CSV table of C-alpha atoms in Angstrom, one decimal:
chain,number,residue,atom,x,y,z
E,1,MET,CA,-94.1,-5.2,26.9
E,2,ALA,CA,-95.5,-4.7,23.4
E,3,ARG,CA,-95.0,-1.3,21.8
E,4,SER,CA,-98.3,0.6,21.3
E,5,ILE,CA,-99.3,2.0,17.9
E,6,LEU,CA,-102.3,4.5,17.6
E,7,VAL,CA,-104.2,4.3,14.3
E,8,ILE,CA,-106.4,7.4,13.6
E,9,ASP,CA,-108.5,6.9,10.5
E,10,ASP,CA,-112.2,7.5,9.8
E,11,GLU,CA,-112.4,4.4,7.6
E,12,ARG,CA,-113.5,1.3,9.7
E,13,ASN,CA,-112.0,-1.2,7.2
E,14,MET,CA,-108.6,0.6,7.2
E,15,ARG,CA,-108.5,0.6,11.0
E,16,TRP,CA,-109.4,-3.1,11.1
E,17,VAL,CA,-106.7,-4.1,8.5
E,18,LEU,CA,-104.0,-2.0,10.2
E,19,ALA,CA,-104.9,-3.2,13.7
E,20,ARG,CA,-104.8,-6.9,12.6
E,21,ALA,CA,-101.5,-6.4,10.8
E,22,LEU,CA,-100.0,-4.6,13.8
E,23,GLU,CA,-101.2,-7.2,16.3
E,24,LYS,CA,-99.8,-10.0,14.1
E,25,ALA,CA,-96.5,-8.2,14.1
E,26,GLY,CA,-96.4,-8.1,17.9
E,27,TYR,CA,-97.6,-4.6,18.5
E,28,GLU,CA,-100.5,-3.4,20.6
E,29,ALA,CA,-103.0,-1.5,18.3
E,30,VAL,CA,-105.1,1.3,19.6
E,31,THR,CA,-107.6,2.7,17.1
E,32,ALA,CA,-109.7,5.9,16.8
E,33,GLU,CA,-112.2,6.9,14.2
E,34,ASN,CA,-111.6,10.7,14.2
E,35,GLY,CA,-109.2,13.4,15.4
E,36,PRO,CA,-110.8,14.2,18.8
E,37,ALA,CA,-111.1,10.4,19.6
E,38,GLY,CA,-107.4,10.0,18.6
E,39,LEU,CA,-106.3,12.8,20.9
E,40,GLN,CA,-108.2,11.3,23.7
E,41,ALA,CA,-106.6,7.9,23.0
E,42,PHE,CA,-103.2,9.5,22.9
E,43,ALA,CA,-103.8,11.0,26.3
E,44,ARG,CA,-105.1,7.8,27.9
E,45,HIS,CA,-102.5,5.3,26.5
E,46,SER,CA,-98.7,5.2,26.4
E,47,ILE,CA,-98.3,5.5,22.6
E,48,ASP,CA,-95.0,4.8,20.9
E,49,LEU,CA,-96.0,5.7,17.3
E,50,VAL,CA,-99.0,7.2,15.5
E,51,LEU,CA,-100.5,6.3,12.1
E,52,LEU,CA,-102.6,9.3,11.1
E,53,ASP,CA,-105.0,9.7,8.2
E,54,LEU,CA,-104.7,13.1,6.4
E,55,LYS,CA,-108.2,13.5,5.1
E,56,MET,CA,-110.9,13.1,7.8
E,57,PRO,CA,-114.2,14.9,8.4
E,58,GLY,CA,-114.2,17.6,11.0
E,59,MET,CA,-110.7,17.9,12.5
E,60,ASP,CA,-108.3,16.9,9.6
E,61,GLY,CA,-105.0,15.1,9.9
E,62,LEU,CA,-102.8,18.3,9.8
E,63,ALA,CA,-104.8,19.8,12.7
E,64,VAL,CA,-104.5,16.5,14.7
E,65,LEU,CA,-100.7,16.4,13.8
E,66,ARG,CA,-100.1,19.9,15.2
E,67,GLU,CA,-102.0,19.1,18.4
E,68,LEU,CA,-100.1,15.8,18.8
E,69,ARG,CA,-96.8,17.6,18.3
E,70,SER,CA,-97.7,20.2,21.0
E,71,ARG,CA,-98.1,17.3,23.4
E,72,SER,CA,-95.0,15.2,22.3
E,73,ARG,CA,-92.0,16.2,20.2
E,74,GLU,CA,-90.5,12.7,20.2
E,75,THR,CA,-93.4,10.3,19.2
E,76,PRO,CA,-93.0,9.3,15.5
E,77,ILE,CA,-96.1,10.2,13.5
E,78,LEU,CA,-96.6,8.7,10.0
E,79,LEU,CA,-99.2,10.4,7.9
E,80,LEU,CA,-101.4,8.2,5.7
E,81,THR,CA,-102.7,9.9,2.6
E,82,ALA,CA,-104.0,9.2,-0.8
E,83,TYR,CA,-103.4,12.9,-1.8
E,84,ALA,CA,-99.6,13.2,-1.2
E,85,THR,CA,-98.8,16.1,-3.4
E,86,ILE,CA,-95.5,17.9,-2.9
E,87,PRO,CA,-97.0,21.0,-1.1
E,88,THR,CA,-99.0,18.7,1.2
E,89,ALA,CA,-96.0,16.6,2.0
E,90,VAL,CA,-93.9,19.7,2.8
E,91,GLU,CA,-96.7,21.2,4.9
E,92,ALA,CA,-97.0,17.9,6.8
E,93,LEU,CA,-93.2,17.6,7.4
E,94,GLN,CA,-93.1,21.2,8.5
E,95,ALA,CA,-95.9,20.6,11.0
E,96,GLY,CA,-93.9,17.8,12.5
E,97,ALA,CA,-94.8,14.6,10.6
E,98,SER,CA,-92.0,12.0,10.7
E,99,ASP,CA,-92.8,10.9,7.2
E,100,TYR,CA,-95.9,10.2,5.1
E,101,VAL,CA,-97.1,7.0,3.4
E,102,ARG,CA,-99.2,7.1,0.2
E,103,LYS,CA,-102.3,5.0,0.0
E,104,PRO,CA,-102.7,2.3,-1.1
E,105,PHE,CA,-99.7,0.9,0.7
E,106,ASN,CA,-98.2,-2.6,1.1
E,107,LEU,CA,-98.6,-3.8,4.7
E,108,GLU,CA,-95.0,-5.1,4.7
E,109,THR,CA,-93.8,-1.6,3.7
E,110,ILE,CA,-95.7,0.2,6.4
E,111,LEU,CA,-94.5,-2.4,9.0
E,112,SER,CA,-90.9,-1.8,7.8
E,113,GLN,CA,-91.4,2.0,8.3
E,114,ILE,CA,-92.8,1.4,11.8
E,115,ASN,CA,-89.9,-0.8,12.7
E,116,ARG,CA,-87.4,1.8,11.4
E,117,PHE,CA,-88.9,4.7,13.3
E,118,LEU,CA,-89.2,2.8,16.6
E,119,ALA,CA,-85.6,1.6,16.3
E,120,GLN,CA,-84.5,5.2,15.8
E,121,GLN,CA,-86.6,6.3,18.8
E,122,THR,CA,-85.0,3.6,20.9
E,123,ASP,CA,-81.5,4.8,19.9
E,124,ARG,CA,-82.4,8.4,20.7
E,125,GLN,CA,-83.7,7.4,24.1
E,126,ALA,CA,-80.6,5.4,24.9
E,127,GLU,CA,-78.4,8.3,23.9
E,128,ALA,CA,-80.4,10.8,25.9
E,129,ALA,CA,-80.9,8.7,28.9
E,130,PRO,CA,-78.6,9.6,31.9
E,131,ALA,CA,-75.9,7.1,32.5
E,132,ALA,CA,-76.8,4.5,35.1
E,133,ALA,CA,-75.4,5.2,38.5
E,134,LEU,CA,-72.0,3.4,38.3
E,135,PRO,CA,-69.7,3.1,41.3
E,136,ALA,CA,-67.2,6.0,41.5
E,137,GLY,CA,-64.2,5.2,39.3
E,138,PHE,CA,-66.0,2.5,37.3
E,139,ALA,CA,-67.7,4.6,34.6
E,140,GLU,CA,-65.2,3.2,32.1
E,141,PHE,CA,-67.0,-0.1,32.3
E,142,VAL,CA,-69.6,0.5,29.6
E,143,GLY,CA,-73.0,-0.9,30.6
E,144,ALA,CA,-76.4,0.1,32.0
E,145,ALA,CA,-78.1,-3.3,32.0
E,146,PRO,CA,-79.4,-4.7,35.3
E,147,ALA,CA,-77.2,-7.7,34.9
E,148,VAL,CA,-74.0,-5.7,35.4
E,149,SER,CA,-75.1,-3.7,38.4
E,150,LYS,CA,-74.2,-6.4,40.9
E,151,PRO,CA,-70.7,-7.2,39.6
E,152,LEU,CA,-69.9,-3.5,39.4
E,153,ALA,CA,-71.0,-3.0,43.0
E,154,GLN,CA,-68.9,-6.0,44.1
E,155,ALA,CA,-65.9,-4.7,42.2
E,156,ALA,CA,-66.2,-1.3,43.9
E,157,ALA,CA,-66.4,-3.0,47.3
E,158,ALA,CA,-63.4,-5.2,46.5
E,159,ALA,CA,-61.3,-2.2,45.4
E,160,GLN,CA,-61.5,-0.9,49.0
E,161,THR,CA,-59.9,-4.0,50.4
E,162,THR,CA,-56.7,-6.0,49.8
E,163,TYR,CA,-58.4,-9.4,49.6
E,164,PRO,CA,-57.8,-11.6,46.5
E,165,VAL,CA,-60.5,-11.2,43.8
E,166,LEU,CA,-61.6,-13.9,41.4
E,167,LEU,CA,-63.5,-12.6,38.3
E,168,CYS,CA,-65.4,-15.3,36.6
E,169,GLY,CA,-67.2,-15.3,33.2
E,170,GLU,CA,-66.9,-16.2,29.6
E,171,ALA,CA,-63.9,-15.1,27.5
E,172,GLY,CA,-64.4,-11.6,26.2
E,173,SER,CA,-66.9,-10.6,28.8
E,174,GLY,CA,-64.7,-7.9,30.3
E,175,ARG,CA,-63.1,-9.7,33.2
E,176,ARG,CA,-59.6,-8.3,32.7
E,177,HIS,CA,-60.9,-4.8,32.1
E,178,LEU,CA,-62.8,-4.9,35.4
E,179,ALA,CA,-59.8,-6.3,37.2
E,180,ARG,CA,-57.7,-3.3,36.0
E,181,LEU,CA,-60.4,-0.9,37.2
E,182,ILE,CA,-60.3,-2.6,40.6
E,183,TYR,CA,-56.5,-2.0,40.7
E,184,ARG,CA,-56.9,1.6,39.6
E,185,ASN,CA,-59.5,2.3,42.3
E,186,ALA,CA,-57.7,0.6,45.1
E,187,ALA,CA,-58.1,1.8,48.7
E,188,PRO,CA,-56.4,5.0,49.7
E,189,ALA,CA,-53.1,3.2,50.2
E,190,ALA,CA,-50.9,3.5,47.1
E,191,PRO,CA,-51.8,0.7,44.8
E,192,GLY,CA,-48.2,0.1,43.7
E,193,ARG,CA,-47.3,-1.6,40.5
E,194,LEU,CA,-49.6,-3.8,38.4
E,195,ALA,CA,-47.9,-6.9,37.0
E,196,GLU,CA,-49.9,-9.0,34.5
E,197,LEU,CA,-49.6,-12.5,33.1
E,198,ASP,CA,-52.0,-14.3,30.8
E,199,CYS,CA,-51.7,-17.9,31.7
E,200,ALA,CA,-53.4,-19.2,28.5
E,201,GLY,CA,-51.0,-20.7,26.1
E,202,VAL,CA,-47.9,-20.1,28.3
E,203,PRO,CA,-45.8,-23.2,28.7
E,204,ALA,CA,-45.7,-24.7,32.1
E,205,ALA,CA,-42.0,-24.1,32.5
E,206,ILE,CA,-42.4,-20.4,31.9
E,207,LEU,CA,-45.3,-20.2,34.4
E,208,GLN,CA,-43.1,-22.1,36.9
E,209,LYS,CA,-40.4,-19.4,36.6
E,210,GLU,CA,-42.7,-16.4,36.6
E,211,LEU,CA,-44.8,-17.5,39.5
E,212,LEU,CA,-42.7,-19.7,41.7
E,213,ASP,CA,-39.0,-19.1,41.0
E,214,GLU,CA,-37.3,-17.0,43.8
E,215,SER,CA,-34.0,-16.7,42.1
E,216,ALA,CA,-32.8,-13.2,41.1
E,217,ALA,CA,-33.7,-11.9,37.6
E,218,GLU,CA,-32.8,-8.7,35.9
E,219,ASN,CA,-36.3,-7.2,36.3
E,220,GLY,CA,-37.6,-9.8,38.8
E,221,ARG,CA,-40.1,-12.6,38.2
E,222,ARG,CA,-43.7,-11.6,37.6
E,223,TRP,CA,-44.7,-12.3,41.2
E,224,GLN,CA,-41.7,-10.3,42.5
E,225,GLN,CA,-42.7,-7.3,40.3
E,226,ALA,CA,-46.1,-7.3,42.0
E,227,LEU,CA,-44.7,-7.1,45.6
E,228,GLY,CA,-46.1,-3.9,47.1
E,229,GLY,CA,-48.6,-3.8,44.3
E,230,THR,CA,-51.0,-6.1,42.4
E,231,LEU,CA,-50.5,-9.4,40.5
E,232,LEU,CA,-53.2,-10.0,37.8
E,233,LEU,CA,-53.3,-13.5,36.5
E,234,ALA,CA,-55.7,-14.0,33.6
E,235,ASN,CA,-57.2,-17.3,32.5
E,236,VAL,CA,-55.9,-19.2,35.5
E,237,GLU,CA,-58.0,-22.2,34.5
E,238,ALA,CA,-55.2,-22.9,32.0
E,239,ILE,CA,-52.6,-23.6,34.7
E,240,GLU,CA,-51.7,-27.3,35.0
E,241,GLU,CA,-53.3,-28.8,38.1
E,242,ALA,CA,-50.1,-30.5,39.2
E,243,MET,CA,-48.6,-27.0,39.7
E,244,LEU,CA,-51.4,-25.6,41.8
E,245,PRO,CA,-50.6,-26.8,45.4
E,246,ALA,CA,-47.1,-25.3,45.2
E,247,LEU,CA,-48.4,-22.1,43.5
E,248,ALA,CA,-51.2,-21.6,46.1
E,249,ALA,CA,-48.8,-22.1,49.0
E,250,HIS,CA,-46.2,-19.8,47.5
E,251,LEU,CA,-48.5,-16.9,46.6
E,252,ARG,CA,-50.4,-17.2,49.9
E,253,GLY,CA,-47.1,-16.6,51.7
E,254,TYR,CA,-46.7,-13.2,49.9
E,255,LEU,CA,-50.3,-11.9,50.1
E,256,HIS,CA,-50.7,-8.3,51.4
E,257,SER,CA,-51.7,-8.1,55.0
E,258,ALA,CA,-51.3,-5.9,58.1
E,259,ALA,CA,-48.2,-7.9,59.0
E,260,ARG,CA,-47.0,-7.9,55.4
E,261,PRO,CA,-47.7,-4.3,54.0
E,262,HIS,CA,-45.3,-4.9,51.1
E,263,GLY,CA,-47.0,-8.1,50.0
E,264,LEU,CA,-49.0,-8.4,46.8
E,265,ARG,CA,-52.6,-8.0,46.0
E,266,LEU,CA,-54.0,-10.9,43.8
E,267,LEU,CA,-56.5,-10.6,41.0
E,268,LEU,CA,-57.5,-13.7,39.0
E,269,THR,CA,-59.7,-14.2,36.0
E,270,ALA,CA,-61.2,-17.5,35.0
E,271,SER,CA,-63.7,-18.8,32.5
E,272,ALA,CA,-64.2,-22.2,34.1
E,273,PRO,CA,-64.6,-23.5,37.7
E,274,LEU,CA,-61.3,-23.8,39.5
E,275,PRO,CA,-60.0,-27.0,41.1
E,276,ALA,CA,-60.0,-27.4,44.9
E,277,ALA,CA,-56.3,-26.7,45.0
E,278,TRP,CA,-57.0,-23.0,44.7
E,279,GLY,CA,-58.9,-23.1,48.0
E,280,PRO,CA,-56.1,-21.8,50.3
E,281,LEU,CA,-55.8,-18.6,48.1
E,282,LEU,CA,-59.5,-18.1,47.7
E,283,GLU,CA,-60.9,-18.6,51.2
E,284,GLU,CA,-61.4,-14.9,51.7
E,285,ALA,CA,-61.6,-13.8,48.1
E,286,PHE,CA,-64.2,-11.7,46.4
E,287,VAL,CA,-65.8,-13.8,43.7
E,288,ILE,CA,-67.4,-11.7,41.0
E,289,GLU,CA,-69.4,-13.2,38.1
E,290,LEU,CA,-69.6,-11.2,34.9
E,291,PRO,CA,-72.6,-11.9,32.6
E,292,PRO,CA,-72.2,-12.8,28.9
E,293,LEU,CA,-73.2,-10.2,26.4
E,294,ARG,CA,-76.3,-12.2,25.4
E,295,ALA,CA,-77.6,-11.6,29.0
E,296,ARG,CA,-77.2,-7.8,28.7
E,297,ARG,CA,-78.3,-7.1,25.1
E,298,GLU,CA,-79.6,-3.7,26.1
E,299,ASP,CA,-76.0,-2.6,26.3
E,300,ILE,CA,-75.3,-3.4,22.7
E,301,PRO,CA,-76.3,0.1,21.4
E,302,LEU,CA,-74.1,1.7,24.2
E,303,LEU,CA,-71.1,-0.5,23.3
E,304,ARG,CA,-71.6,0.1,19.6
E,305,ARG,CA,-71.5,3.9,20.0
E,306,PHE,CA,-68.5,3.6,22.4
E,307,PHE,CA,-66.4,1.6,20.0
E,308,ALA,CA,-67.3,3.7,16.9
E,309,PRO,CA,-68.8,7.0,18.1
E,310,ASP,CA,-69.0,8.6,14.7
E,311,ALA,CA,-70.3,5.6,12.8
E,312,ARG,CA,-73.8,5.7,11.2
E,313,TRP,CA,-75.7,2.4,11.1
E,314,SER,CA,-78.5,1.2,8.9
E,315,ALA,CA,-81.5,-0.3,10.7
E,316,GLU,CA,-80.7,-3.7,9.2
E,317,ALA,CA,-77.1,-3.7,10.3
E,318,LYS,CA,-78.1,-2.8,13.9
E,319,ALA,CA,-80.7,-5.5,13.8
E,320,TYR,CA,-78.1,-8.1,13.0
E,321,LEU,CA,-76.0,-6.9,15.9
E,322,ASP,CA,-79.0,-7.1,18.2
E,323,VAL,CA,-79.9,-10.7,17.4
E,324,TYR,CA,-76.5,-12.3,17.0
E,325,ALA,CA,-75.5,-14.7,19.8
E,326,TRP,CA,-72.0,-13.1,20.5
E,327,PRO,CA,-70.1,-16.2,21.6
E,328,GLY,CA,-67.0,-13.9,21.9
E,329,ASN,CA,-69.0,-11.4,24.0
E,330,VAL,CA,-67.9,-7.8,24.2
E,331,ALA,CA,-64.5,-8.5,22.7
E,332,GLU,CA,-66.1,-9.9,19.6
E,333,LEU,CA,-68.6,-7.0,19.4
E,334,ARG,CA,-65.7,-4.5,19.5
E,335,ARG,CA,-63.8,-6.3,16.7
E,336,VAL,CA,-67.0,-6.4,14.5
E,337,VAL,CA,-67.9,-2.8,15.1
E,338,GLU,CA,-64.4,-1.4,14.5
E,339,GLN,CA,-63.9,-3.6,11.4
E,340,ALA,CA,-67.3,-2.5,10.0
E,341,ALA,CA,-66.8,1.2,10.6
E,342,LEU,CA,-63.4,1.2,8.9
E,343,PRO,CA,-64.5,0.3,5.3
E,344,ALA,CA,-67.7,2.2,5.6
E,345,GLY,CA,-65.9,5.5,6.3
E,346,ASP,CA,-68.4,8.3,6.3
E,347,ALA,CA,-71.1,6.2,4.7
E,348,VAL,CA,-73.9,4.3,6.5
E,349,ILE,CA,-72.8,0.9,7.7
E,350,LEU,CA,-74.8,-1.8,5.9
E,351,PRO,CA,-75.2,-5.5,6.4
E,352,GLU,CA,-72.5,-6.2,3.7
E,353,HIS,CA,-70.0,-4.4,6.0
E,354,LEU,CA,-70.5,-7.1,8.7
E,355,PRO,CA,-68.7,-10.4,8.8
E,356,GLY,CA,-70.5,-13.5,7.4
E,357,GLN,CA,-71.2,-15.2,10.7
E,358,LEU,CA,-73.6,-12.3,11.6
E,359,THR,CA,-75.5,-12.2,8.3
E,360,ARG,CA,-75.5,-15.8,7.2
E,361,ALA,CA,-79.1,-16.3,8.5
E,362,PRO,CA,-81.8,-13.9,7.3
E,363,LEU,CA,-83.4,-11.7,9.9
E,364,GLU,CA,-86.6,-13.1,11.1
E,365,THR,CA,-89.5,-10.7,10.8
E,366,PRO,CA,-92.9,-11.5,12.3
E,367,GLY,CA,-95.5,-12.5,9.7
E,368,VAL,CA,-98.7,-10.6,9.1
E,369,PHE,CA,-100.8,-13.7,9.1
E,370,THR,CA,-100.5,-16.9,11.2
E,371,LEU,CA,-102.2,-20.1,10.3
E,372,PRO,CA,-104.6,-21.0,13.1
E,373,PRO,CA,-104.2,-24.5,14.7
E,374,GLU,CA,-107.6,-25.6,13.4
E,375,GLY,CA,-106.7,-24.6,9.8
E,376,LEU,CA,-108.8,-22.4,7.4
E,377,ASP,CA,-110.6,-22.4,4.1
E,378,LEU,CA,-108.2,-21.0,1.6
E,379,GLU,CA,-111.0,-19.8,-0.8
E,380,GLU,CA,-112.8,-18.0,2.0
E,381,LEU,CA,-109.5,-16.3,3.0
E,382,GLU,CA,-108.8,-15.2,-0.6
E,383,GLU,CA,-112.3,-13.7,-0.9
E,384,GLU,CA,-112.0,-11.9,2.5
E,385,LEU,CA,-108.6,-10.4,1.5
E,386,ILE,CA,-110.0,-9.3,-1.9
E,387,ARG,CA,-112.9,-7.6,-0.1
E,388,GLN,CA,-110.5,-5.9,2.3
E,389,ALA,CA,-108.2,-4.7,-0.6
E,390,MET,CA,-111.3,-3.3,-2.5
E,391,ALA,CA,-112.4,-1.5,0.7
E,392,VAL,CA,-109.0,0.0,1.3
E,393,THR,CA,-108.7,1.2,-2.3
E,394,ARG,CA,-112.3,2.5,-2.4
E,395,GLY,CA,-113.1,0.0,-5.2
E,396,ASN,CA,-110.1,0.7,-7.4
E,397,LYS,CA,-109.4,-2.8,-8.9
E,398,SER,CA,-105.9,-2.0,-10.2
E,399,GLN,CA,-104.7,-0.7,-6.8
E,400,ALA,CA,-106.4,-3.6,-5.0
E,401,ALA,CA,-104.6,-6.0,-7.4
E,402,ARG,CA,-101.3,-4.4,-6.6
E,403,LEU,CA,-101.9,-4.7,-2.8
E,404,LEU,CA,-102.5,-8.4,-3.3
E,405,GLY,CA,-99.8,-9.1,-5.8
E,406,LEU,CA,-102.3,-10.1,-8.5
E,407,SER,CA,-103.2,-9.0,-12.0
E,408,ARG,CA,-106.2,-6.8,-12.4
E,409,ALA,CA,-108.0,-9.7,-14.2
């Protein structure tokens, strides 16, 4: 849903120019020609930000500002003024203005201001919002996006059983972290020991010993360490298929059950579909699918603050985090956030603190003007823009020229 911007200005041309620019930038523009009309519009609509002219007949901008602030302490209000003296600016800021913009202004500048204040507002709302209702014991899994509610509910249910659990999803999506939470929140019976083995990159001979060998060892093989507790096998798609029939039969014979109270609980993670040979082990398993980070982008601000709680981010740096594809998911986000926060120290984190793969492509910003499919007459467009610039600047040719990037001549 588009964010709504309220423009309160007594100049019709100014309202028209700003409304067109806002709509082209993807916002919903609501306009009002004076203070009382602006207050009525604010009451009728859900307004995200206000552009307010300082000098208006009747109820002036400062009076409207104070009334708006009595109704909302959080809505950003940018004051538009051609008379921005220091006393006026101080009075406006003391009355609750978020900032002021001097007329004449460049449309790109004011759109940048709007983007910045709305981004700050979104961050404040995310910080102030109560945490989503997470299953008891699973609050350490950082996320409030709808896409994670189902897997977390499944994990909470799985923790109250001793059935095997298969956690699927892309690498870095948090599968092993969720598996450990399932172990820590096991049913009232003591969960026993957690034995872990990452199958990726482990030679087949070592996997054979750790998962199938029944001979005595000083500390026991990995599957033996898990007896009476839990065996967590990560990235099981890496196990050679030739080994699977023997592995499935072996582990199935040691799974925890009423008849085998000292058996093992099995937790598996995989980033690819598993062969049919896993079937005997997974007939009664909980299968939990974790979404990639790109499917839960609303969690990026939460994760960013979790991994670097004291860091301060520029709007541009946060924007790069928000639009990046994150092929490495949450694990990649954590590395990027921690590595950016370290060199920045107490300073604001800027795009140059981010790795090249995030900032290689420029951020795309919506254009103010879009060429219509039927085309246009360039000379007519130039004349129209010049007329608008002259109206905005009350006939001041030098200021109109600056707005258009032209010489006065």
